[in-house]
Short mmCIF file of C-alpha atoms and ligand atoms in Angstrom, two decimals:
data_model
loop_
_atom_site.label_atom_id
_atom_site.label_comp_id
_atom_site.label_asym_id
_atom_site.label_seq_id
_atom_site.Cartn_x
_atom_site.Cartn_y
_atom_site.Cartn_z
CA ASP A 1 0.27 -0.07 0.27
CA LYS A 2 1.33 2.98 -1.27
CA GLY A 3 -0.71 5.45 1.52
CA ASN A 4 -1.03 9.03 -0.15
CA HIS A 5 2.00 8.89 -2.09
CA ARG A 6 2.57 8.39 -5.63
CA HIS A 7 4.94 5.71 -5.64
CA PHE A 8 6.47 3.26 -3.29
CA MET A 9 9.90 4.55 -3.59
CA LEU A 10 8.62 8.19 -2.22
CA LYS A 11 6.59 6.55 0.50
CA GLU A 12 10.17 4.56 1.40
CA ILE A 13 12.02 7.84 1.43
CA TYR A 14 9.52 9.44 3.79
CA GLU A 15 9.48 6.35 5.97
CA GLN A 16 13.07 6.79 6.95
CA PRO A 17 12.79 8.77 9.95
CA VAL A 18 10.47 6.12 11.27
CA VAL A 19 12.24 3.07 10.39
CA VAL A 20 15.97 4.16 10.99
CA ALA A 21 14.60 5.11 14.32
CA GLN A 22 13.25 1.69 14.93
CA THR A 23 16.78 0.04 13.66
CA LEU A 24 18.73 2.33 16.06
CA ARG A 25 16.48 1.48 18.90
CA SER A 26 17.96 -1.90 18.60
CA TYR A 27 21.25 -0.94 18.68
CA LEU A 28 21.65 1.95 21.35
CA ARG A 29 21.11 1.80 25.21
CA PRO A 30 20.33 5.29 25.98
CA LEU A 31 20.18 4.79 29.67
CA GLU A 32 24.18 3.81 29.80
CA GLU A 33 24.75 5.73 26.50
CA ARG A 34 26.32 3.02 24.74
CA VAL A 35 25.86 1.38 21.19
CA ALA A 36 25.04 -2.84 21.79
CA LEU A 37 25.28 -5.27 19.03
CA PRO A 38 23.38 -8.55 19.59
CA ASP A 39 25.39 -11.39 21.67
CA MET A 40 27.64 -13.17 19.84
CA GLU A 41 30.22 -16.13 20.21
CA PHE A 42 33.53 -14.38 19.30
CA ASP A 43 35.51 -11.34 20.65
CA LEU A 44 35.81 -8.41 18.68
CA ALA A 45 38.90 -7.67 20.23
CA SER A 46 40.40 -10.42 18.08
CA VAL A 47 39.43 -8.68 14.74
CA GLU A 48 42.40 -7.74 12.97
CA ARG A 49 41.30 -7.01 9.73
CA VAL A 50 37.79 -6.49 8.45
CA ALA A 51 36.49 -7.54 4.87
CA ILE A 52 33.11 -6.39 3.54
CA VAL A 53 31.04 -7.61 0.75
CA ALA A 54 27.83 -6.54 -0.91
CA CYS A 55 26.62 -5.34 -4.57
CA GLY A 56 24.96 -2.21 -5.67
CA THR A 57 23.90 0.31 -3.04
CA ALA A 58 24.77 -1.88 -0.24
CA SER A 59 28.42 -1.61 -1.38
CA TYR A 60 28.36 1.84 -0.91
CA VAL A 61 27.27 1.02 2.64
CA GLY A 62 30.45 -0.96 2.92
CA MET A 63 32.50 1.89 1.36
CA ILE A 64 31.46 4.47 4.16
CA GLY A 65 31.93 1.50 6.65
CA LYS A 66 35.69 1.59 5.79
CA TYR A 67 36.21 5.21 6.74
CA TRP A 68 34.16 4.93 10.05
CA ILE A 69 36.02 1.50 10.75
CA GLU A 70 39.01 2.58 10.23
CA GLN A 71 38.72 5.86 11.68
CA LEU A 72 37.04 4.74 14.82
CA ALA A 73 38.68 1.42 15.39
CA ARG A 74 41.77 1.87 13.75
CA VAL A 75 41.42 -1.70 11.92
CA GLN A 76 42.26 -2.07 8.22
CA VAL A 77 39.05 -2.54 6.10
CA GLU A 78 38.81 -3.65 2.74
CA VAL A 79 35.42 -3.34 0.69
CA ASP A 80 34.81 -5.57 -2.46
CA VAL A 81 31.83 -5.77 -4.84
CA ALA A 82 30.77 -9.55 -4.27
CA SER A 83 31.19 -10.45 -7.91
CA GLU A 84 35.08 -9.34 -8.19
CA PHE A 85 35.67 -10.71 -4.51
CA ARG A 86 34.57 -14.17 -5.19
CA TYR A 87 36.80 -14.47 -8.16
CA ARG A 88 39.78 -12.37 -7.15
CA ASP A 89 41.15 -15.18 -4.92
CA PRO A 90 41.36 -12.67 -2.08
CA VAL A 91 43.99 -13.18 0.86
CA LEU A 92 41.84 -14.50 3.86
CA THR A 93 43.29 -15.12 7.29
CA PRO A 94 41.57 -16.07 10.40
CA ASN A 95 41.72 -12.89 12.49
CA MET A 96 39.36 -11.39 9.76
CA LEU A 97 36.11 -10.25 10.08
CA GLY A 98 33.90 -11.35 7.02
CA VAL A 99 30.66 -8.61 6.67
CA VAL A 100 27.88 -9.03 4.18
CA ILE A 101 25.44 -6.21 3.44
CA SER A 102 21.97 -6.84 1.83
CA GLN A 103 18.42 -6.04 1.93
CA SER A 104 17.37 -9.10 0.36
CA GLY A 105 19.73 -11.54 2.06
CA GLU A 106 19.39 -13.76 -1.29
CA THR A 107 21.39 -11.66 -4.19
CA ALA A 108 23.45 -14.49 -5.11
CA ASP A 109 27.06 -13.12 -5.63
CA THR A 110 26.63 -11.96 -1.80
CA LEU A 111 25.61 -15.01 -0.68
CA ALA A 112 28.36 -16.81 -2.70
CA ALA A 113 30.89 -14.49 -0.97
CA LEU A 114 29.65 -15.27 2.38
CA ARG A 115 30.01 -18.85 1.74
CA HIS A 116 33.23 -18.58 0.57
CA MET A 117 34.53 -16.75 3.56
CA LYS A 118 33.07 -19.23 5.87
CA ALA A 119 34.57 -21.73 4.12
CA ALA A 120 38.01 -20.00 4.46
CA GLY A 121 37.25 -19.90 8.18
CA LEU A 122 36.36 -16.03 8.88
CA THR A 123 33.99 -15.51 11.31
CA THR A 124 31.02 -13.71 9.33
CA ALA A 125 28.66 -10.98 10.37
CA GLY A 126 25.75 -9.71 8.04
CA ILE A 127 23.78 -6.67 7.88
CA ILE A 128 20.32 -7.71 6.42
CA ASN A 129 16.92 -6.62 6.36
CA VAL A 130 15.03 -10.09 5.53
CA PRO A 131 15.52 -12.05 8.69
CA THR A 132 14.36 -15.27 6.95
CA SER A 133 16.73 -15.20 4.03
CA SER A 134 19.43 -17.46 3.34
CA MET A 135 22.10 -14.98 4.42
CA ALA A 136 20.57 -14.11 7.73
CA ARG A 137 20.40 -18.08 8.54
CA GLU A 138 23.98 -18.54 7.43
CA VAL A 139 25.89 -15.67 8.89
CA ASP A 140 27.73 -15.98 12.70
CA LEU A 141 26.29 -12.86 13.80
CA LEU A 142 23.19 -11.53 12.36
CA LEU A 143 23.02 -7.57 12.50
CA PRO A 144 19.32 -6.97 11.33
CA THR A 145 17.92 -3.69 9.89
CA HIS A 146 14.47 -3.02 10.68
CA ALA A 147 13.37 -1.15 7.66
CA GLY A 148 10.57 -3.40 6.68
CA PRO A 149 9.66 -4.62 3.48
CA GLU A 150 11.42 -2.30 0.63
CA ILE A 151 9.01 -2.63 -2.38
CA GLY A 152 10.53 0.22 -4.67
CA VAL A 153 13.50 -1.58 -6.83
CA ALA A 154 15.67 1.42 -6.07
CA SER A 155 16.97 0.90 -2.62
CA THR A 156 16.38 3.68 -0.28
CA LYS A 157 15.31 3.08 3.42
CA ALA A 158 17.30 0.11 3.33
CA PHE A 159 20.42 1.95 2.71
CA THR A 160 19.98 4.17 5.47
CA CYS A 161 19.09 1.29 7.92
CA GLN A 162 22.34 -0.29 6.79
CA LEU A 163 24.39 2.76 7.74
CA ALA A 164 22.77 2.96 10.90
CA VAL A 165 23.76 -0.57 11.62
CA MET A 166 27.43 -0.11 9.88
CA ALA A 167 28.05 2.71 12.43
CA ALA A 168 26.82 0.51 15.45
CA LEU A 169 29.16 -2.02 14.42
CA ALA A 170 32.13 0.67 13.70
CA VAL A 171 31.41 1.80 17.64
CA ASN A 172 31.39 -1.83 18.97
CA LEU A 173 34.84 -2.43 17.26
CA ALA A 174 36.22 1.03 18.13
CA ARG A 175 35.41 -0.06 22.07
CA ALA A 176 36.70 -3.41 21.90
CA LYS A 177 39.78 -2.53 20.30
CA GLY A 178 40.51 0.07 22.83
CA GLN A 179 40.14 3.14 21.02
CA LEU A 180 37.13 4.47 22.27
CA THR A 181 36.49 6.38 25.30
CA PRO A 182 33.11 6.06 27.26
CA GLU A 183 33.14 10.13 26.67
CA ALA A 184 33.29 9.79 22.69
CA GLU A 185 31.03 6.94 22.66
CA ARG A 186 28.51 8.90 24.82
CA ASP A 187 29.07 11.80 22.11
CA ILE A 188 28.34 8.87 19.30
CA VAL A 189 24.99 7.78 20.87
CA HIS A 190 24.01 11.53 20.92
CA HIS A 191 24.28 12.58 17.55
CA LEU A 192 22.84 8.58 16.15
CA GLN A 193 19.99 9.82 18.03
CA GLU A 194 19.81 13.00 16.57
CA VAL A 195 19.30 11.11 13.24
CA PRO A 196 15.86 10.67 12.70
CA GLU A 197 14.88 14.34 13.44
CA ALA A 198 17.72 15.43 10.99
CA MET A 199 16.46 13.38 8.43
CA SER A 200 12.79 14.66 8.78
CA ARG A 201 14.45 18.26 8.29
CA ALA A 202 16.26 16.75 5.12
CA ILE A 203 12.92 15.12 3.66
CA ALA A 204 11.30 19.01 4.26
CA HIS A 205 13.00 20.05 1.27
CA ASP A 206 11.26 17.41 -1.21
CA GLU A 207 9.00 20.53 -2.90
CA GLU A 208 11.97 22.68 -3.32
CA ILE A 209 13.84 19.45 -4.92
CA ALA A 210 10.93 18.87 -7.17
CA ALA A 211 10.71 22.31 -8.53
CA MET A 212 14.45 21.84 -9.58
CA ALA A 213 14.19 18.61 -11.02
CA PRO A 214 13.10 19.38 -14.63
CA LYS A 215 16.31 21.28 -14.89
CA ILE A 216 18.62 18.07 -14.45
CA ALA A 217 15.68 16.33 -16.12
CA ALA A 218 16.80 17.65 -19.60
CA ALA A 219 20.39 16.89 -19.08
CA ARG A 220 22.22 14.09 -21.06
CA ASP A 221 24.87 13.37 -18.35
CA VAL A 222 25.30 14.17 -14.69
CA LEU A 223 28.16 14.46 -12.42
CA TYR A 224 28.15 13.85 -8.41
CA LEU A 225 31.25 14.86 -6.35
CA GLY A 226 31.87 14.06 -2.95
CA ARG A 227 34.86 13.64 -0.44
CA GLY A 228 35.44 11.30 2.38
CA PRO A 229 32.42 9.14 3.53
CA ASP A 230 30.40 11.52 0.92
CA TYR A 231 32.30 9.98 -2.08
CA PRO A 232 30.42 6.90 -1.76
CA LEU A 233 27.46 9.03 -1.46
CA ALA A 234 27.99 10.56 -4.86
CA LEU A 235 28.25 6.86 -6.11
CA GLU A 236 24.87 6.08 -4.85
CA GLY A 237 23.18 9.61 -5.86
CA ALA A 238 24.61 8.51 -9.60
CA LEU A 239 23.35 4.83 -9.43
CA LYS A 240 19.86 6.07 -7.98
CA LEU A 241 19.61 8.52 -11.10
CA LYS A 242 20.64 6.33 -13.68
CA GLU A 243 18.76 3.50 -12.66
CA ILE A 244 15.25 5.17 -12.29
CA SER A 245 15.58 8.27 -14.75
CA TYR A 246 17.97 6.59 -17.12
CA ILE A 247 20.11 9.60 -17.30
CA HIS A 248 23.88 8.91 -17.81
CA ALA A 249 25.54 9.71 -14.12
CA GLU A 250 28.69 9.28 -12.47
CA GLY A 251 30.31 9.83 -9.32
CA TYR A 252 33.69 10.85 -8.18
CA ALA A 253 36.06 11.50 -5.49
CA SER A 254 36.31 15.35 -5.48
CA GLY A 255 40.25 15.14 -5.68
CA GLU A 256 39.67 12.93 -9.02
CA MET A 257 37.87 15.69 -10.83
CA LYS A 258 41.14 17.16 -12.43
CA HIS A 259 42.49 13.63 -13.60
CA GLY A 260 40.18 13.21 -16.32
CA PRO A 261 36.31 13.97 -15.53
CA ILE A 262 36.33 17.51 -15.71
CA ALA A 263 36.84 17.20 -19.57
CA LEU A 264 33.20 16.25 -19.59
CA ILE A 265 32.30 19.68 -17.92
CA ASP A 266 30.62 22.59 -19.96
CA ASP A 267 27.43 24.66 -19.53
CA THR A 268 24.96 21.59 -20.36
CA VAL A 269 26.45 19.38 -17.29
CA PRO A 270 24.77 19.18 -13.92
CA LEU A 271 27.23 18.50 -11.36
CA ILE A 272 25.75 17.93 -7.97
CA VAL A 273 28.19 18.72 -4.70
CA LEU A 274 27.80 16.86 -1.55
CA ALA A 275 29.84 18.91 0.80
CA PRO A 276 29.02 19.58 4.40
CA SER A 277 31.08 22.21 6.05
CA GLY A 278 33.76 20.84 7.96
CA PRO A 279 37.44 19.97 7.34
CA LEU A 280 36.98 18.66 4.08
CA PHE A 281 35.08 21.58 2.73
CA ASP A 282 37.49 24.00 1.60
CA LYS A 283 38.78 21.01 -0.67
CA THR A 284 35.73 20.00 -2.45
CA VAL A 285 34.66 23.47 -3.26
CA SER A 286 37.71 24.37 -5.00
CA ASN A 287 37.06 21.29 -7.08
CA MET A 288 33.67 22.55 -7.58
CA GLN A 289 34.79 26.03 -8.46
CA GLU A 290 37.19 24.64 -11.09
CA ALA A 291 34.23 23.02 -12.50
CA GLN A 292 32.10 25.92 -12.12
CA ALA A 293 34.56 28.06 -14.02
CA ARG A 294 33.90 25.92 -16.96
CA GLY A 295 30.46 26.37 -16.97
CA ALA A 296 29.21 23.71 -15.02
CA LEU A 297 25.37 23.83 -13.57
CA VAL A 298 26.26 23.12 -9.98
CA VAL A 299 24.04 22.12 -7.21
CA LEU A 300 25.51 22.45 -4.13
CA ILE A 301 24.23 20.01 -0.95
CA SER A 302 25.35 21.49 2.29
CA ASP A 303 24.44 23.27 5.37
CA ALA A 304 23.99 26.58 6.19
CA ASP A 305 27.66 27.68 6.77
CA GLY A 306 28.80 26.16 3.59
CA ILE A 307 26.13 27.52 1.66
CA ALA A 308 26.87 30.93 2.80
CA GLN A 309 30.51 30.31 1.89
CA ALA A 310 30.21 28.59 -1.61
CA GLY A 311 26.74 28.95 -2.68
CA GLU A 312 27.26 31.45 -5.24
CA ASN A 313 27.13 30.75 -8.96
CA THR A 314 25.19 27.59 -8.59
CA ILE A 315 21.75 26.83 -10.23
CA ALA A 316 20.12 25.85 -6.53
CA THR A 317 21.44 24.99 -3.48
CA ILE A 318 19.78 22.43 -0.79
CA GLU A 319 19.99 23.19 2.77
CA MET A 320 20.73 20.10 5.40
CA PRO A 321 20.47 20.74 8.93
CA LYS A 322 24.17 20.97 10.30
CA VAL A 323 25.36 17.66 11.62
CA HIS A 324 28.16 15.76 13.25
CA PRO A 325 30.21 14.33 10.28
CA ILE A 326 29.71 10.79 11.56
CA ILE A 327 25.94 10.94 10.94
CA ALA A 328 26.02 13.36 7.30
CA PRO A 329 25.97 10.30 4.97
CA LEU A 330 22.39 9.25 6.69
CA VAL A 331 21.01 13.09 6.22
CA TYR A 332 22.75 13.81 2.81
CA ALA A 333 21.13 10.37 1.51
CA VAL A 334 17.70 11.74 1.67
CA PRO A 335 18.29 14.72 -0.80
CA VAL A 336 20.17 12.12 -3.27
CA GLN A 337 17.08 10.21 -3.36
CA LEU A 338 14.60 12.69 -3.64
CA LEU A 339 16.52 14.58 -6.47
CA ALA A 340 16.62 11.11 -8.49
CA TYR A 341 13.22 10.27 -7.54
CA HIS A 342 11.95 13.80 -8.94
CA VAL A 343 14.12 13.96 -12.18
CA ALA A 344 12.46 10.24 -12.79
CA VAL A 345 9.06 11.55 -12.33
CA ALA A 346 9.59 14.82 -14.47
CA LYS A 347 10.78 12.21 -17.32
CA GLY A 348 7.91 9.98 -16.83
CA THR A 349 9.76 6.73 -16.19
CA ASP A 350 8.80 3.92 -14.12
CA VAL A 351 9.79 4.45 -10.79
CA ASP A 352 9.16 1.68 -8.91
CA GLN A 353 9.79 -0.88 -11.78
CA PRO A 354 12.67 0.63 -13.80
CA ARG A 355 13.29 -1.28 -16.95
CA ASN A 356 15.68 -4.29 -16.80
CA LEU A 357 16.08 -4.20 -13.21
CA ALA A 358 15.05 -6.55 -10.43
CA LYS A 359 14.51 -6.17 -6.94
CA SER A 360 16.64 -9.23 -5.81
CA VAL A 361 19.19 -10.48 -7.79
CA THR A 362 19.50 -14.39 -7.34
CA VAL A 363 21.49 -15.39 -10.32
CA GLU A 364 25.04 -13.81 -10.89
C1 F6R B 401 20.06 0.17 -6.31
C2 F6R B 401 19.85 -1.14 -5.74
C3 F6R B 401 20.69 -2.55 -6.13
C4 F6R B 401 20.76 -3.19 -4.55
C5 F6R B 401 21.65 -4.44 -5.07
C6 F6R B 401 22.06 -5.25 -4.06
O1 F6R B 401 19.32 1.01 -5.90
O2 F6R B 401 18.57 -1.69 -5.25
O3 F6R B 401 21.91 -2.04 -6.23
O4 F6R B 401 21.30 -2.39 -3.67
O5 F6R B 401 21.10 -5.14 -5.85
O6 F6R B 401 20.82 -5.90 -3.54
P1 F6R B 401 20.73 -6.53 -1.84
O7 F6R B 401 20.78 -5.37 -0.67
O8 F6R B 401 19.03 -7.39 -1.91
O9 F6R B 401 21.70 -7.50 -1.41
#
């Protein structure tokens, strides 16, 4: 049931504050100001390396998880798309934790990668939405997301719920590795508790994003830029756009612009820049300005400070609430999803059932 929404995708975007809160509820212990995981039969302190494997949108959660886990826990992380991991003969050692991420829990390549990790003797954890799925049954440690059924083929609420659980995993690893003080953990708990409200404030920009969508819908190519954890989000933005609007789109790490993609820029190319204010902001903005000098049609997604500093010469700005960097990917996911949605609606494509795509990819 779509309720009063025109598409399942829009309904699922709007559900995010509730389902992310629901997911966080099973990991946060507000009274103790701690982040907990379900009981497990192994010691996270013994984890020396992490291998994260997933496909598509879920693989971008893995990439964001790499930033979080390496920064907070000082544990080395590798991220692979499952179809590559299976066949590249990765070096797997028993002190590794293997993590799979999947909405359906049935994606053929991810399931095969999970079995490969288990056969190599790894302890495995799975961030999975469907609790009765094959992966949910086969992982050593099930880390459920509570997104509820996701009907739209383009993943939205599963993505942000996966991020919430990934944050919980990163914090627990960090504590187990002796890298996190109780004060630092308390701060993270408070920031995570702010996520649903911040997501609601992001959703409030829906109409504004709908109004700018026709400008993007006319483009042949669209580029997305981000740095740090906003780089995987740029990849996610590009995937979402091509998947449902059939416009060619690419996401780049901002610093890579001048190594090639800037050659694509002219005054017909929209450039979606994901840049919360903070330590990485100035660098991303300088990459953005190089593109603006070549005519790029910039949409800057930032907070009030960022927009005040760099909002000039853009075709639009979308103002996000100012949030701590650790939760920014959850909040900035919302305008990225809404933009793809409204561009597709403006183009008249079948948003919930895009051509050539299946919700669950059970063949390789
Ligand atoms: C993109 C999308 C796909 C899935 C991918 C993995 O919007 O939905 O890229 O993320 O097929 O699916 P799961 O998470 O079910 O393993």
